[in-house]
Coordinates of C-alpha atoms and ligand atoms in Angstrom, one line a residue:
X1 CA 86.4 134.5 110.8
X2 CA 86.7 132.2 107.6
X3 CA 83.2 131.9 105.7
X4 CA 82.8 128.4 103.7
X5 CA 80.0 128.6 100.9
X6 CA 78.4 125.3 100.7
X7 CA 77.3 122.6 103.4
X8 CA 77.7 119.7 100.5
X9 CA 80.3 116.8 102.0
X10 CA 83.3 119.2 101.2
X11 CA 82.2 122.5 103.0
X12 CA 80.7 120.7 105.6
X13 CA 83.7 118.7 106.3
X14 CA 86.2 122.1 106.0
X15 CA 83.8 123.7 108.6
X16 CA 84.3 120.8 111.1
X17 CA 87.8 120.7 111.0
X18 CA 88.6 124.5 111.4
X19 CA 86.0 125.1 114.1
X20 CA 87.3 122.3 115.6
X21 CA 91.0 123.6 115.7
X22 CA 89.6 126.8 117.5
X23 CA 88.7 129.0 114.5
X24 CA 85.6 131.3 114.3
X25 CA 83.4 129.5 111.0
X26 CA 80.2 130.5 109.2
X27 CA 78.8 128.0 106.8
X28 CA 76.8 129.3 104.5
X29 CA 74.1 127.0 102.6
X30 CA 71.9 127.7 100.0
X31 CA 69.6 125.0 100.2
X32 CA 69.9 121.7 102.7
X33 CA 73.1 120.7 104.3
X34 CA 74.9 117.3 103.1
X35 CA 74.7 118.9 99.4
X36 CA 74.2 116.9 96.5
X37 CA 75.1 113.3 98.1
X38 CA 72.3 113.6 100.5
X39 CA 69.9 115.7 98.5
X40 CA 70.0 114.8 94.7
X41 CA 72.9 111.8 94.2
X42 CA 74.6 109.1 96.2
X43 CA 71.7 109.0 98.9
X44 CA 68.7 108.5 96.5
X45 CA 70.8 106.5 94.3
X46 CA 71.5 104.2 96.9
X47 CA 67.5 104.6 98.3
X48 CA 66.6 103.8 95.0
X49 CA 69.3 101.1 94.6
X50 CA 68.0 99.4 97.2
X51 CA 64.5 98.7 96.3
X52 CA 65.7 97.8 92.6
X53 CA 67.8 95.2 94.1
X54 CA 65.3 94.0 96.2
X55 CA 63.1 93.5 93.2
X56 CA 65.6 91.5 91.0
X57 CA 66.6 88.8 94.0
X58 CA 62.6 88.8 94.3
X59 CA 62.2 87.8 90.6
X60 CA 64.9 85.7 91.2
X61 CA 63.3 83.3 93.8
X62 CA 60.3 83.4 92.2
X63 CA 62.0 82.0 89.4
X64 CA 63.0 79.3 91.6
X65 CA 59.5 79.0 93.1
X66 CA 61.3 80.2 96.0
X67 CA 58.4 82.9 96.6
X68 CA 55.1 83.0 95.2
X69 CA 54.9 86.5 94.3
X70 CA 57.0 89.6 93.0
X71 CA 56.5 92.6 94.8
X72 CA 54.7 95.8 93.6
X73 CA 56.1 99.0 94.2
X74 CA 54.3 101.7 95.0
X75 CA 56.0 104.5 92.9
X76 CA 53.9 107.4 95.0
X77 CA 55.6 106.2 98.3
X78 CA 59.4 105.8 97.3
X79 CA 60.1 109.7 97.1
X80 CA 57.8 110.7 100.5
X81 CA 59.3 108.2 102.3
X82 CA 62.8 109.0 100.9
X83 CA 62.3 112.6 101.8
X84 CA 61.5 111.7 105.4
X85 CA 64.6 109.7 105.5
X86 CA 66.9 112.4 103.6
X87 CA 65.3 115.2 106.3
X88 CA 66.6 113.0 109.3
X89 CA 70.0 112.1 107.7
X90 CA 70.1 116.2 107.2
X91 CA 69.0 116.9 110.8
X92 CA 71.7 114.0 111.8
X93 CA 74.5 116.3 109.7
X94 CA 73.2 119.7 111.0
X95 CA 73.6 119.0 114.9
X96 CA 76.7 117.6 114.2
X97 CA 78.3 120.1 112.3
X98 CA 76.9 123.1 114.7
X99 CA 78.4 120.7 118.1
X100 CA 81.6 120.8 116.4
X101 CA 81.2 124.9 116.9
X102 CA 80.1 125.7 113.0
X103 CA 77.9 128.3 112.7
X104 CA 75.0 128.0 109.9
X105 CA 73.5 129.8 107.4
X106 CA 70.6 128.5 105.5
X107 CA 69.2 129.9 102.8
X108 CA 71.7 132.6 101.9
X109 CA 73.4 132.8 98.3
X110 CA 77.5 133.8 99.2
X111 CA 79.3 134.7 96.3
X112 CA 82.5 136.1 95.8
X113 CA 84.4 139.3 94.2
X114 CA 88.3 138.6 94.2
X115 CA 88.6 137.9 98.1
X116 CA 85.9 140.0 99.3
X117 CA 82.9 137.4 100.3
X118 CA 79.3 138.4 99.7
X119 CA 76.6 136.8 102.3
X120 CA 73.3 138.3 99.8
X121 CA 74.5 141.5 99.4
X122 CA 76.6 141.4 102.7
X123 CA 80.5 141.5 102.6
X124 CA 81.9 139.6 105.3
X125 CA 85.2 140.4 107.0
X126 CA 86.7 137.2 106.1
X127 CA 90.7 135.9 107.3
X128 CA 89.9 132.9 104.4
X129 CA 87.4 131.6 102.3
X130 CA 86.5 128.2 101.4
X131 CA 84.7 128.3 98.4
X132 CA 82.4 124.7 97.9
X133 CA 79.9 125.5 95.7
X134 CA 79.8 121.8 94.3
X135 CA 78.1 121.0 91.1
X136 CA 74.9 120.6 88.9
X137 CA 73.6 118.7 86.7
X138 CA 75.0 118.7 82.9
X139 CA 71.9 119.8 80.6
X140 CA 73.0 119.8 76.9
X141 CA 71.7 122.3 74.6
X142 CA 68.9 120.2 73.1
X143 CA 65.2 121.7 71.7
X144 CA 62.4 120.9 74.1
X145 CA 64.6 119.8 77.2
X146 CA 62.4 122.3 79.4
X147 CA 59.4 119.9 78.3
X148 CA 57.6 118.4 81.4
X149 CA 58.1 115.6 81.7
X150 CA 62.1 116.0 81.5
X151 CA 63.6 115.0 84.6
X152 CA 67.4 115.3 86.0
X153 CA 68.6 113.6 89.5
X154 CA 67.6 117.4 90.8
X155 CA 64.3 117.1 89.9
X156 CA 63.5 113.1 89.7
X157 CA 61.3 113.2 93.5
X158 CA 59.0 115.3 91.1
X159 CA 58.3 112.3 89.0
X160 CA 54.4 111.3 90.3
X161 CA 54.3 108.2 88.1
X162 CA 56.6 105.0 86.9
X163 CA 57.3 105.9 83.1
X164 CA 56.3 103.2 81.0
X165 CA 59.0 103.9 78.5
X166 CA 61.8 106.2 79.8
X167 CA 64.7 107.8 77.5
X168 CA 67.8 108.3 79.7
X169 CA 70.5 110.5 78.0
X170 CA 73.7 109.5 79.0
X171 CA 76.5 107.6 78.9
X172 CA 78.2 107.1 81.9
X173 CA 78.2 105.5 85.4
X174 CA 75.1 108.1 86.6
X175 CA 73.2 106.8 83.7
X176 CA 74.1 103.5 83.8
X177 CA 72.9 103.2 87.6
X178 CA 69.3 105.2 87.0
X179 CA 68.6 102.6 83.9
X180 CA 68.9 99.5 86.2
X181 CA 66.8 101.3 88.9
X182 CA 63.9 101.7 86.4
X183 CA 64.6 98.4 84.6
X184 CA 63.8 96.6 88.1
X185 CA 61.3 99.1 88.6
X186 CA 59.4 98.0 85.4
X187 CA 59.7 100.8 82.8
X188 CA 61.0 99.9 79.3
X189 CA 64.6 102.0 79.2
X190 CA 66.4 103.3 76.6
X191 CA 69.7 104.7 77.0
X192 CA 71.5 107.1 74.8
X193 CA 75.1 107.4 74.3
X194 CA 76.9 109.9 72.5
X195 CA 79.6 107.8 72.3
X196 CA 80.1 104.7 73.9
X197 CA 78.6 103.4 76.9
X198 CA 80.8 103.3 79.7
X199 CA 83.6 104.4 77.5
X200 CA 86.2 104.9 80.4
X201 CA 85.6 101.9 82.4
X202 CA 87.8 98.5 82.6
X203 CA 86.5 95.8 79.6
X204 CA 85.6 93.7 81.6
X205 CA 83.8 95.4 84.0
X206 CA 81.8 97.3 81.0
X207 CA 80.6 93.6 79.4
X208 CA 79.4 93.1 83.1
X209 CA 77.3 96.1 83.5
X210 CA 76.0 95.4 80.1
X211 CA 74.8 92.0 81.0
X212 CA 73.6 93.3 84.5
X213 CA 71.4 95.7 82.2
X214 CA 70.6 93.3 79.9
X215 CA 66.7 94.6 79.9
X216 CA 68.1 98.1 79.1
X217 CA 68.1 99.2 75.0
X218 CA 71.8 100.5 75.1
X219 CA 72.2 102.9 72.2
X220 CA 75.8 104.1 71.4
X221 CA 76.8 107.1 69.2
X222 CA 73.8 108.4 69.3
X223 CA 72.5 112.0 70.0
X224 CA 69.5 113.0 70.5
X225 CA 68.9 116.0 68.7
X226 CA 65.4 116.9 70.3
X227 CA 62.0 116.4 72.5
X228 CA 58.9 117.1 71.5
X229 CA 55.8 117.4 73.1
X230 CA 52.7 119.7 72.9
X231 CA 52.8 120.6 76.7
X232 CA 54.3 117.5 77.6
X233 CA 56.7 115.0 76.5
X234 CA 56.2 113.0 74.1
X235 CA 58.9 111.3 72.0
X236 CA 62.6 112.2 71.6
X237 CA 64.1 112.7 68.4
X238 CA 67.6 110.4 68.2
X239 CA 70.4 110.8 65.3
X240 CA 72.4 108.1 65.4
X241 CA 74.9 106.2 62.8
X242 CA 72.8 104.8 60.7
X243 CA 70.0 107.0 60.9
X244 CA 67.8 109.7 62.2
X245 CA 65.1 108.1 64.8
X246 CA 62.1 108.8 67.1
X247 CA 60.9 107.2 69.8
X248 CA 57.3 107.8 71.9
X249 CA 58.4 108.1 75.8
X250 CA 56.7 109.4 78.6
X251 CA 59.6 110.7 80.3
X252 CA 63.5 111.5 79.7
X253 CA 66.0 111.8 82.7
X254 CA 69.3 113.8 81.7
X255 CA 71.6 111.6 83.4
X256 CA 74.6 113.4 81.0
X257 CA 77.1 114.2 84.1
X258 CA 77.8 117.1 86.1
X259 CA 79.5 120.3 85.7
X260 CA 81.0 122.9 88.2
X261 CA 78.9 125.3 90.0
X262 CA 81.1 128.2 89.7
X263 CA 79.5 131.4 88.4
X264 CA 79.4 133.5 91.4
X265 CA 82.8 133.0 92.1
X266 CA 84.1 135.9 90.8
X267 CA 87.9 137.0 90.1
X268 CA 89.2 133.2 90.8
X269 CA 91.1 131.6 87.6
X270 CA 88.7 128.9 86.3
X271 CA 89.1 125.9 83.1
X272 CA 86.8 125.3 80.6
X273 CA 84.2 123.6 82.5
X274 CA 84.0 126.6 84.8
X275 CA 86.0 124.5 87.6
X276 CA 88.0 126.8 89.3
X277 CA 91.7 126.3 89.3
X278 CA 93.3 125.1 92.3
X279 CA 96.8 123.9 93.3
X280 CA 97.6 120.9 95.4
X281 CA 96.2 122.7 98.2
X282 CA 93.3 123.5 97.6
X283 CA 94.5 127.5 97.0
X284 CA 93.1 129.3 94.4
X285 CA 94.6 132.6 92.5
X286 CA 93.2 134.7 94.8
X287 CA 95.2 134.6 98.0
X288 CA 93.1 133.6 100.9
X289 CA 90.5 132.1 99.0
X290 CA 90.8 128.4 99.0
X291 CA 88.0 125.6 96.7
X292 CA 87.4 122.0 97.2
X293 CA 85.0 119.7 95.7
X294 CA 82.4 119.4 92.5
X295 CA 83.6 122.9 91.9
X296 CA 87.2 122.4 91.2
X297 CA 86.2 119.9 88.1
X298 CA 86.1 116.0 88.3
X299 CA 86.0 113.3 89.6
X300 CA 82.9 114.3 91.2
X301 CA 83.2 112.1 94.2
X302 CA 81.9 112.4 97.9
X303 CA 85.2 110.7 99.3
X304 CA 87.3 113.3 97.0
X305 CA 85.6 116.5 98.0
X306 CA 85.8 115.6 101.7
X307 CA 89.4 114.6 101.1
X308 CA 90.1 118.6 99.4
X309 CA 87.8 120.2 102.4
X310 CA 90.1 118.6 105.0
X311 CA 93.4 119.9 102.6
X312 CA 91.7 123.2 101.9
X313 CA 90.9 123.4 106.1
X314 CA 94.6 121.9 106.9
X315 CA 96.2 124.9 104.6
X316 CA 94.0 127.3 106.3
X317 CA 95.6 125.9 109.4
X318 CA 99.2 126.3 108.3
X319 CA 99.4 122.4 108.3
X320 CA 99.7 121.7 104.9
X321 CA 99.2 118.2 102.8
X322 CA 98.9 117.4 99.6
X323 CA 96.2 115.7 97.6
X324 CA 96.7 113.0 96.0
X325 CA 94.4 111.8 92.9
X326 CA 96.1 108.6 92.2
X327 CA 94.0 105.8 94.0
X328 CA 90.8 106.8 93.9
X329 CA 88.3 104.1 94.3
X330 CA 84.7 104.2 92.6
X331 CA 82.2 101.8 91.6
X332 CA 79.1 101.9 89.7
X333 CA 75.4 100.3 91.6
X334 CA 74.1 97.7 89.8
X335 CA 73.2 94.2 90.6
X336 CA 76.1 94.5 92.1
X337 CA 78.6 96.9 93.1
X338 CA 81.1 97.3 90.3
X339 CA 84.2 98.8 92.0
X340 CA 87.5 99.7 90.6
X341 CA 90.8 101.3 91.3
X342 CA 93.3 101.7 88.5
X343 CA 96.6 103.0 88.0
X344 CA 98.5 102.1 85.7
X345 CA 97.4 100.1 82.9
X346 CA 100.0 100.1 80.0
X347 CA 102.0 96.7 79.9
X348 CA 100.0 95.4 83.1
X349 CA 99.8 91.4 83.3
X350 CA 96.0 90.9 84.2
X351 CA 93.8 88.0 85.4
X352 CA 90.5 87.9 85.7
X353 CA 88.2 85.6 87.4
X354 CA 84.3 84.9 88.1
X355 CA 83.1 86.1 91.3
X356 CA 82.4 83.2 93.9
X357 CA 79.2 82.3 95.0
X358 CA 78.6 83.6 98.7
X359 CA 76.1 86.0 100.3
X360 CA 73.8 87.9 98.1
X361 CA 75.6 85.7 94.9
X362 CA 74.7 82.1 96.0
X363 CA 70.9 82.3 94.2
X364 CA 72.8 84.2 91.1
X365 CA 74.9 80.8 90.3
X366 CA 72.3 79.7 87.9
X367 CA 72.5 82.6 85.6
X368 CA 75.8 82.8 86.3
X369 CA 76.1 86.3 87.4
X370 CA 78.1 85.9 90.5
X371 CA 80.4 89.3 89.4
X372 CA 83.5 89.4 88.9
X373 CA 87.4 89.8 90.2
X374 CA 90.6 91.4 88.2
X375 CA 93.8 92.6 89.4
X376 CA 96.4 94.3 87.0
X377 CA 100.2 94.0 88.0
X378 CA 103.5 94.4 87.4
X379 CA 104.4 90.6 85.9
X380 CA 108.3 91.6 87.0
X381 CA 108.1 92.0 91.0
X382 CA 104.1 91.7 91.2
X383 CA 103.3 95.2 92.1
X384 CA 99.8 96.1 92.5
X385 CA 98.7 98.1 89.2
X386 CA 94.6 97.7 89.1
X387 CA 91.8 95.8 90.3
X388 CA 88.3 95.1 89.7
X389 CA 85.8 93.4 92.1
X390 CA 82.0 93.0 91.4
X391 CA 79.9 91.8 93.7
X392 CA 77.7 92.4 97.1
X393 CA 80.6 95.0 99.2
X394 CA 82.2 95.6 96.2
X395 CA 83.2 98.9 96.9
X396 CA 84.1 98.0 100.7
X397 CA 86.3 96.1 99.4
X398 CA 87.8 99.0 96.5
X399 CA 88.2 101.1 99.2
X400 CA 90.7 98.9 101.6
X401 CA 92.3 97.6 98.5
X402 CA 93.1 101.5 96.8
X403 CA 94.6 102.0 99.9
X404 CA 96.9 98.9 100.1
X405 CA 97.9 100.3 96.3
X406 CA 98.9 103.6 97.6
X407 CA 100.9 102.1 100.7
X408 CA 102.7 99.9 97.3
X409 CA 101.6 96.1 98.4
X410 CA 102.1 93.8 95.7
X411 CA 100.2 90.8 94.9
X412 CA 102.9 88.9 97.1
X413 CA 102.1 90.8 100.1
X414 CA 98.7 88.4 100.4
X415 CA 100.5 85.4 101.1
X416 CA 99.4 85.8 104.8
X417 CA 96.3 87.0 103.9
X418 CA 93.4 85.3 105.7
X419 CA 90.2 85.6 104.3
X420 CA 86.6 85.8 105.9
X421 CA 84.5 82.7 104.1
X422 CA 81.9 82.8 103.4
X423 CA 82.4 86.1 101.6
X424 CA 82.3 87.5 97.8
X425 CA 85.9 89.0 98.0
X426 CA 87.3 86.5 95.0
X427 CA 89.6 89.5 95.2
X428 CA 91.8 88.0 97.8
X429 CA 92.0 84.5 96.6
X430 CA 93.0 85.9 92.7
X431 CA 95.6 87.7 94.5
X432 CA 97.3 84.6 96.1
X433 CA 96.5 82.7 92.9
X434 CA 98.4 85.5 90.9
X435 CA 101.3 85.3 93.3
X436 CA 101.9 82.0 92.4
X437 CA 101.6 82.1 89.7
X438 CA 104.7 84.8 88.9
X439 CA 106.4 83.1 91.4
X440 CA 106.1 80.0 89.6
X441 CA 107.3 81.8 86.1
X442 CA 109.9 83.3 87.7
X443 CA 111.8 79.7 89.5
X444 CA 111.0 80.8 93.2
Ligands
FAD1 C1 72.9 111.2 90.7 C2 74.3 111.4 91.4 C3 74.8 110.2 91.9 C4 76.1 110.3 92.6 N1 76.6 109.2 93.1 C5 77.8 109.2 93.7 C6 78.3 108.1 94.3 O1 77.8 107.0 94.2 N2 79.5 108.2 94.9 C7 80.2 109.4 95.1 O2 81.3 109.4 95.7 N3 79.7 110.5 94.5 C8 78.5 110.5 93.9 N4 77.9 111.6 93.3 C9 78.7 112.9 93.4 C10 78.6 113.5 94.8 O3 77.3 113.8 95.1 C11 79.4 114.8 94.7 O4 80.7 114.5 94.3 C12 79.5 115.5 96.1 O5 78.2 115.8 96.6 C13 80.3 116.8 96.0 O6 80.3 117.5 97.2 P1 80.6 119.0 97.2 O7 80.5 119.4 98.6 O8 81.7 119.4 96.4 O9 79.3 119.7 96.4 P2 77.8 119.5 96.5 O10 77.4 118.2 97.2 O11 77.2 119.8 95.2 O12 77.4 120.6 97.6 C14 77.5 122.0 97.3 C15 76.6 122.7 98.3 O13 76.8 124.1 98.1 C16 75.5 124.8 98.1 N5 75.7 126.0 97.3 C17 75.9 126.1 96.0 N6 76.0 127.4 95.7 C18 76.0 128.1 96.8 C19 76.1 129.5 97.1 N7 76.3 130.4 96.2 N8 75.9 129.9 98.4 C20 75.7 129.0 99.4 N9 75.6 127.6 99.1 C21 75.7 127.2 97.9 C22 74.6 123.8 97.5 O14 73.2 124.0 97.9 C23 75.1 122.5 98.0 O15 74.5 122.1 99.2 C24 76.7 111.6 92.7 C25 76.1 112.7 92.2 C26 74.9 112.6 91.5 C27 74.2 113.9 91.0

């Protein structure tokens, strides 16, 4: 029997594939199947997403006298309704993992000792274990985070009303997304930074997110040192550069980024994080005892940890592949989806070029937010280094495009490239363009 703790997309994914290949598998999930994506992250982001998007292309027409009104939401309804959605989708995931011959546990806590695996108190007889334990929220160490009124993407359906002024502590691409949601929404946001905002994304993809949350109070290098509150928040307490501030709120989301949920994983080598050391397999230091996902450390991505649950599964299987981190699309939900795959920056030619006007950016012309597209390449034989494209189906796009990268297309290699039109992929056009371009430079 091989015994996978967590049902998030890596376990759940593992599961398939070894019960699929003929091998005896018990899942075992602490709370709902589809993890964190379904539960807590991409799937309420997106939910969320959704409706904020809605609202801004509302106030958009009504800008233009297009429409006549802009929408209320009725805060009450989004997280019921979300629920009932989330419950299906979980339903949806359940009946298709158990048809692929998994068998589930709910509600169990597995832990492990070295390679004995605990179901509750019960060792299992286990050939292997997968251990995907995923992650949880990052909470820093700050006085009065316990306050009500202090929300993280765990606990955000338990939010009853639209805060009228919202704190959001964080820097990053979570915090970045949940301030646009409640900018559209109609709270006042302020987010803060420790350092600065969206400190590890491309330039020019950063000035766009800005602009895209250009209602948003960004604060950089700033820390917030405390909440306070009688019973209930009321202001948080900010040091920044200059000076020590405080600001009345009437809620705070800790949007600060995840960390590993490792700690019953006992007797497996873990970092400093608590992500538990793995090698390209997915094998731990205890032989037999594989981990994929949240828990082996960043990037904290739903496409990576059902990548390392089909590697952990395939090693299991005596099939082994290796992972390979280098072209990893993401993108971050705005306005539009800013998506992004990079690989090599240093001494990359770059262009850069506004996004074109096409579904879902046509009405944005006016305020000239149409998004954007980058590539970054080699200026000597055109090689394919980086891109950027931000716009509706950004990240379909990332995703195709990360893959062309890792099968080494170079900007050349779109000459034949035919285009859908009309379409927001300036992608593919700045890619013929660049061609040309070092073509040009180069006599040919
Ligand atoms: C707000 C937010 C937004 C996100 N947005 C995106 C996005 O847009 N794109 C993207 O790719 N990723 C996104 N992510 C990250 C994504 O959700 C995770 O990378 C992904 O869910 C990791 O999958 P996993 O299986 O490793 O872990 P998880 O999804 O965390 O699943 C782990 C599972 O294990 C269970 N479990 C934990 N401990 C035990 C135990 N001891 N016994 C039994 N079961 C246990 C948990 O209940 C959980 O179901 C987001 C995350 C958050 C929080």
């Amino acid at each position: 029997m091989i015994v996978i703790l967590g049902g998030g997309p890596a376990g759940r994914i593992a599961s398939i594939r070894l019960a699929s290949a003929g091998k005896d598998v018990q899942l075992i999930e602490a709370g709902g199947i589809g993890g964190q994506c379904l539960h807590f992250g991409c799937m309420p982001v997106c939910a969320l997403n959704d409706i904020a998007r809605f609202l801004h292309s509302s106030r958009i027409f009504h800008n233009l006298r297009i429409v006549d009104t802009i929408p209320e939401i009725s805060f009450s309804a989004i997280f019921s309704e979300m629920n009932a959605i989330q419950e299906k989708i979980a339903s949806v995931l359940d009946t298709e993992t158990r048809s692929a011959g998994v068998k589930i546990i709910y509600g169990k806590i597995g832990r492990l000792e070295g390679k004995t695996v605990f179901i509750g108190d019960e060792p299992m007889d286990a050939e292997a274990v997968i251990a995907a334990t995923g992650s949880r929220p990052n909470i820093p160490d700050i006085e009065g985070i316990d306050l009500d009124g202090v929300y993280t993407p765990h606990t955000l359906p338990g939010m009853k009303k639209l805060p009228k002024k919202l704190a959001i502590i964080g820097g990053g691409v979570m915090a970045a997304e949940f301030a646009y949601i409640f900018d559209m929404f109609g709270s006042e946001v302020t987010i803060f930074s420790r350092s600065t905002f969206l400190k590890n994304t491309d330039r020019h993809l950063r000035s766009l997110a800005i602009k895209e949350l250009e209602g948003v109070e960004i604060c950089e290098n700033a820390c917030v040192r405390s909440i306070s509150g009688s019973s209930r928040i009321q202001s948080v307490c900010v040091k920044t550069d200059e000076k020590d501030i405080s600001i009345d709120v009437d809620a705070t989301l800790v949007a600060a980024g995840l960390i590993p949920r490792s700690e019953m994983l006992k007797g497996v080598k873990k970092g400093s994080i608590g992500e538990v050391v793995v090698d390209c397999q997915m094998q731990t230091s205890v032989a037999g005892v594989y981990a994929c996902g949240d828990v082996t450390g960043p990037p904290y991505l739903t496409p990576v940890a059902r990548y390392q649950g089909v590697i952990a599964a395939d090693a299991i299987l005596k099939k082994p592949r290796t992972m390979d981190m280098r072209y990893i699309p993401q993108s971050i939900n705005l306005a539009h989806e800013l998506a992004f795959c990079t690989v090599e920056t240093e001494g990359a030619g770059s262009i850069v070029i506004p996004g074109p006007a096409g579904p879902g950016t046509f009405w944005s012309v006016p305020q000239g937010d149409t998004g954007l597209a980058k590539v970054l390449f080699d200026s000597d034989n055109g090689a394919l280094r980086g891109f950027c494209t931000a716009g509706p189906g950004g990240g379909l796009i990332a995703g195709y495009m990360a893959f062309l990268m890792k099968r080494h297309f170079s900007v050349h290699d779109f000459d034949e490239f035919v285009e859908v039109h009309p379409s927001t992929d300036g992608i593919y056009g700045l890619l013929k363009y660049t061609s040309d371009i070092l073509k040009k430079r180069s006599g040919n």
